Each structure stands twice: as structure tokens, then as C-alpha cells.
Amino acid sequence: MHDNTLNTSTLAALVLALVPALGQALEAPPAAVAATGPALIPLSPLVTAKLPTFDSASLLKAEKLVKSSADADARDVDVWSRIRSGYAIPDIDNQLVAKHVAWYTSRPDYIARTTTRASRYIFHVVQELEKRGMPTELALLPFIESAFNPQAFSSANAAGMWQFVPSTGRDFNLKQTMFKDERRGVLASTDAALTYLQRLYDMFGDWQLALAAYNWGEGSVQRAIKKNQALGKPTDFESLAELMPAETRNYVPKLQAVKNIIANPGQYGVTLPNVDNQPYFTAVDKTSDIDMTVAAQLAELSLDDFKALNPQFNRPVITGGDKTKILLPPENAAKFTSNLAKWGHALSTWTTHKITTARERIETLASRFGTTAEVLRQANNIPQRTSLRAGSTILVPRTSASLNVDITSEIADNATMSFVADRPEGKHRRRGVRLVRGHKSRAQPISLVKPRLARGGSSQRGKARP
């Protein structure tokens, strides 16, 4: 049976659809107005007007208005509904999609962790996609790349929620310094990722190929297209899949699987966390140095929660500057501003020191600056059993001479560190040096910087550790 009762939304839409026709009827001259039947008293023109019939065109228009109103209401409910309403990439349906749907749905704990983590960032991503007119299912891509973990780091040195390798990050002006890695920053990396994806779409005219290129590299996709063209074969994603490495061949089907689950979570037995359709965070300008622990304290956030929104900072101090921003939930941003105005202590306890001697032991530096070697190693990510080479810049506790002196932008942007193995102590020193250095006469530095990687390529990207 069908319920023929008009609900409020439908009735409102019908009225809107019929307004023009009603207006025309009411404006008709009196001679054109006919009574609708016998009457004992004269009827007013409004009652006796010839009302329009409910033809199919009017009903279709009303239906569209109702659907538009419903879509708007859905977008107001939560971000997941907003994402669904903006799906625009053609679907694929094959065995790989079914395989990944089964994998995700058999791991409800994984989906719960990932979607809960996503709740911090996804409103911002969706908002940026809509500003650019891009498909909103691209907001789900970090689900595949990093499980929405901005601290994710792959074996190929790809970092952040969107998994940029160093060279691609530099191509998109993501700063990577001793103090900051913007590949992990929520704002900067999202802007770079969407710019890159749009560029790839403009190049290929196809979102599935753009996604493949994001994973495999545009040059690899271009070569695959040329190969199929030479053979007279189609050049869509599924036709090129057999030429792709396994990671890329599965990449779009994985996104499709997540897209299917988000589209209808109940069908797959999945419960999504509620994500309000409003900003999770706001940006606060910070123009002077501040310790990360102090910033979290002023915002009344745990250090872990603070780092989750500000994962780009590599050191315990956030250096100041005109472009330095920290992200905080709106209510915590208000607390930060209020508490900062009343703060009567130093905001930062760190400054920098540059090594000028050939090498400097961490223990010697610790003694000079009144701290411990372990504190310096932890603050500067210095490996055990290593010393600093000349030219290295290191964080050290502030002294009375540097109490009110911030770290300059020039130092923050250009500071580097290089290490050399400590010389073994005692009678076994000579043999120890040979084992560490490889030969007697010249010390070899221990490099913590991995080789620069070319853009794209599944073997280069590696698998992020969520």
C-alpha cells in the first residue's frame, strides 16, 4: 500500500511549485473568473479562481524541491551525510571492491578507530573540497593512505595524513625543517593534497586515473595509457589495472569499498561516530616561542590531544613568526586566549646552540646547560652513542642571557644536525672505532636523513604505519 498523505515538507514544496500558477489565476480579469458551482452567496475571487491542476510537471518540480530540501537537511545532520550528498566519482563494482569491503567490515574495531580519528579533521577536508567543487568522497582518501593518522610514517619516508614523500612535499611548498614538517600539518597538507589531486584530474580528465596517479605517479599512468593506446585498448582505470602494481590496482577499489560503507553503514553492520557539521578546530595565531606543554596547558588540553591537532611540530618548542598557527577546538581556543592573558611565566624554556667545534659530546653540552644528556637527546631526537658534528644546531635550555630571546625564523628554517659515532672508551677503543667507522683514519657520520625519493610509485610510497 502507498501512503497518500502529504507530509509537511511535500505540502510546502507543492505550494512553492504552484505559486506562479496561483499568481496568474489571481491576476485574471473578473470576466475570466468562473464560479466553481452553485452557491447561495457570492464567492470571493480567491475562492472562485480557476485553480491549476496537479499535472506531472508540477508534481515533478515539487518532488525535486522536496529532495533538495531533504538533502539540505541531511547536510545539516552530520558530516557523513554531507559527504554522501557530494559523491561524484563513478562507481566501480568488481571482485577487488568486494574483497576490501569484506576486509573492512570484518574489522569493526579498525573502522571505529579510524572514523573516530577522522572526526577531528574531516569537516575541514569536506569544506575545502566543496570550496573547490571537488568530489566529496576524496575526503575518505586518508582512510586508505594513513587511517587518518597525521603521524603516520611509511617505510618510503612518506609522512602525514595524505602521505607525501619528501620530494613531492617540497614540490607543493610543504616546509620540512628541524622544527616543523608540514607534510603532517592538517591545514598545509590538506591544501597540498587537494591541489595535487585537482592537477592530476586536469591532466587525465578522470578521477579514477587521478587517484591512480596520486599513488603511482603521473608519469607511470601516462606510460600505461600510451601502451594501451598503441594496442588499441581502452584507457580507463579498470582497463589499465593489469599494468599497475598491486598497490595501485587495489587503491581505487579500496576507496570504493570505504565509499560504499560510508554510503550505507547499516547495510554493513557499521556504526559511524557522530561528527557534527561544524568546525572541530579553529586556528590561533602565535607570534612568539611557546613550549608545546605550555600551549597545551593554556588550552586546557592533554598533550596528546594538542599534538593530534598540531602534529607538524618536531620539537618541544613551537617557534614564533607571522605564519605560525596552532589549531585548537573553539572552546579551548577561548580558554587559551584567556589563560595566556593571565600567564605570568616564561612561555618557552628552550633556545638554540650551534656547535662550532669538530664534534661535541652530548654529555658535555648537558653539563654546560645544566641538564641531562637524556633530556637533550629526547628533545633533539639524537640517537644514543653519537656526538654532534660542527655546524649542528641543537635545542638547549634557556639561560639568563637568552631568557627573552626567541629563536629567529632564519635559524628555525635552516637549522641542521649531523651525527658521528662516539669514540669507544678504554683499551678496546681502537677496534671499536674500526667497527663503527669502517676504517681508521676518517670518522663516518651516521645519517638520519633517508635518500630523497621520486614522486609517486608504489614501491617508493611504502605502507604507512597507522
Short mmCIF file of C-alpha atoms in Angstrom, two decimals, residues 204 216-230 240 243 455:
data_model
loop_
_atom_site.label_atom_id
_atom_site.label_comp_id
_atom_site.label_asym_id
_atom_site.label_seq_id
_atom_site.Cartn_x
_atom_site.Cartn_y
_atom_site.Cartn_z
CA PHE A 204 43.80 12.97 -17.08
CA TRP A 216 51.68 5.53 -8.66
CA GLY A 217 52.88 8.82 -10.15
CA GLU A 218 51.55 10.69 -13.17
CA GLY A 219 54.40 9.53 -15.39
CA SER A 220 53.57 5.88 -14.70
CA VAL A 221 49.90 6.42 -15.56
CA GLN A 222 50.79 8.31 -18.73
CA ARG A 223 53.04 5.46 -19.88
CA ALA A 224 50.31 2.91 -19.18
CA ILE A 225 47.81 4.97 -21.20
CA LYS A 226 50.20 5.21 -24.15
CA LYS A 227 50.79 1.47 -24.04
CA ASN A 228 47.08 0.66 -24.19
CA GLN A 229 46.51 3.27 -26.88
CA ALA A 230 49.20 1.64 -29.00
CA LEU A 240 44.82 -0.14 -17.19
CA LEU A 243 49.57 -2.80 -16.00
CA ARG A 455 57.31 11.33 -6.66
#
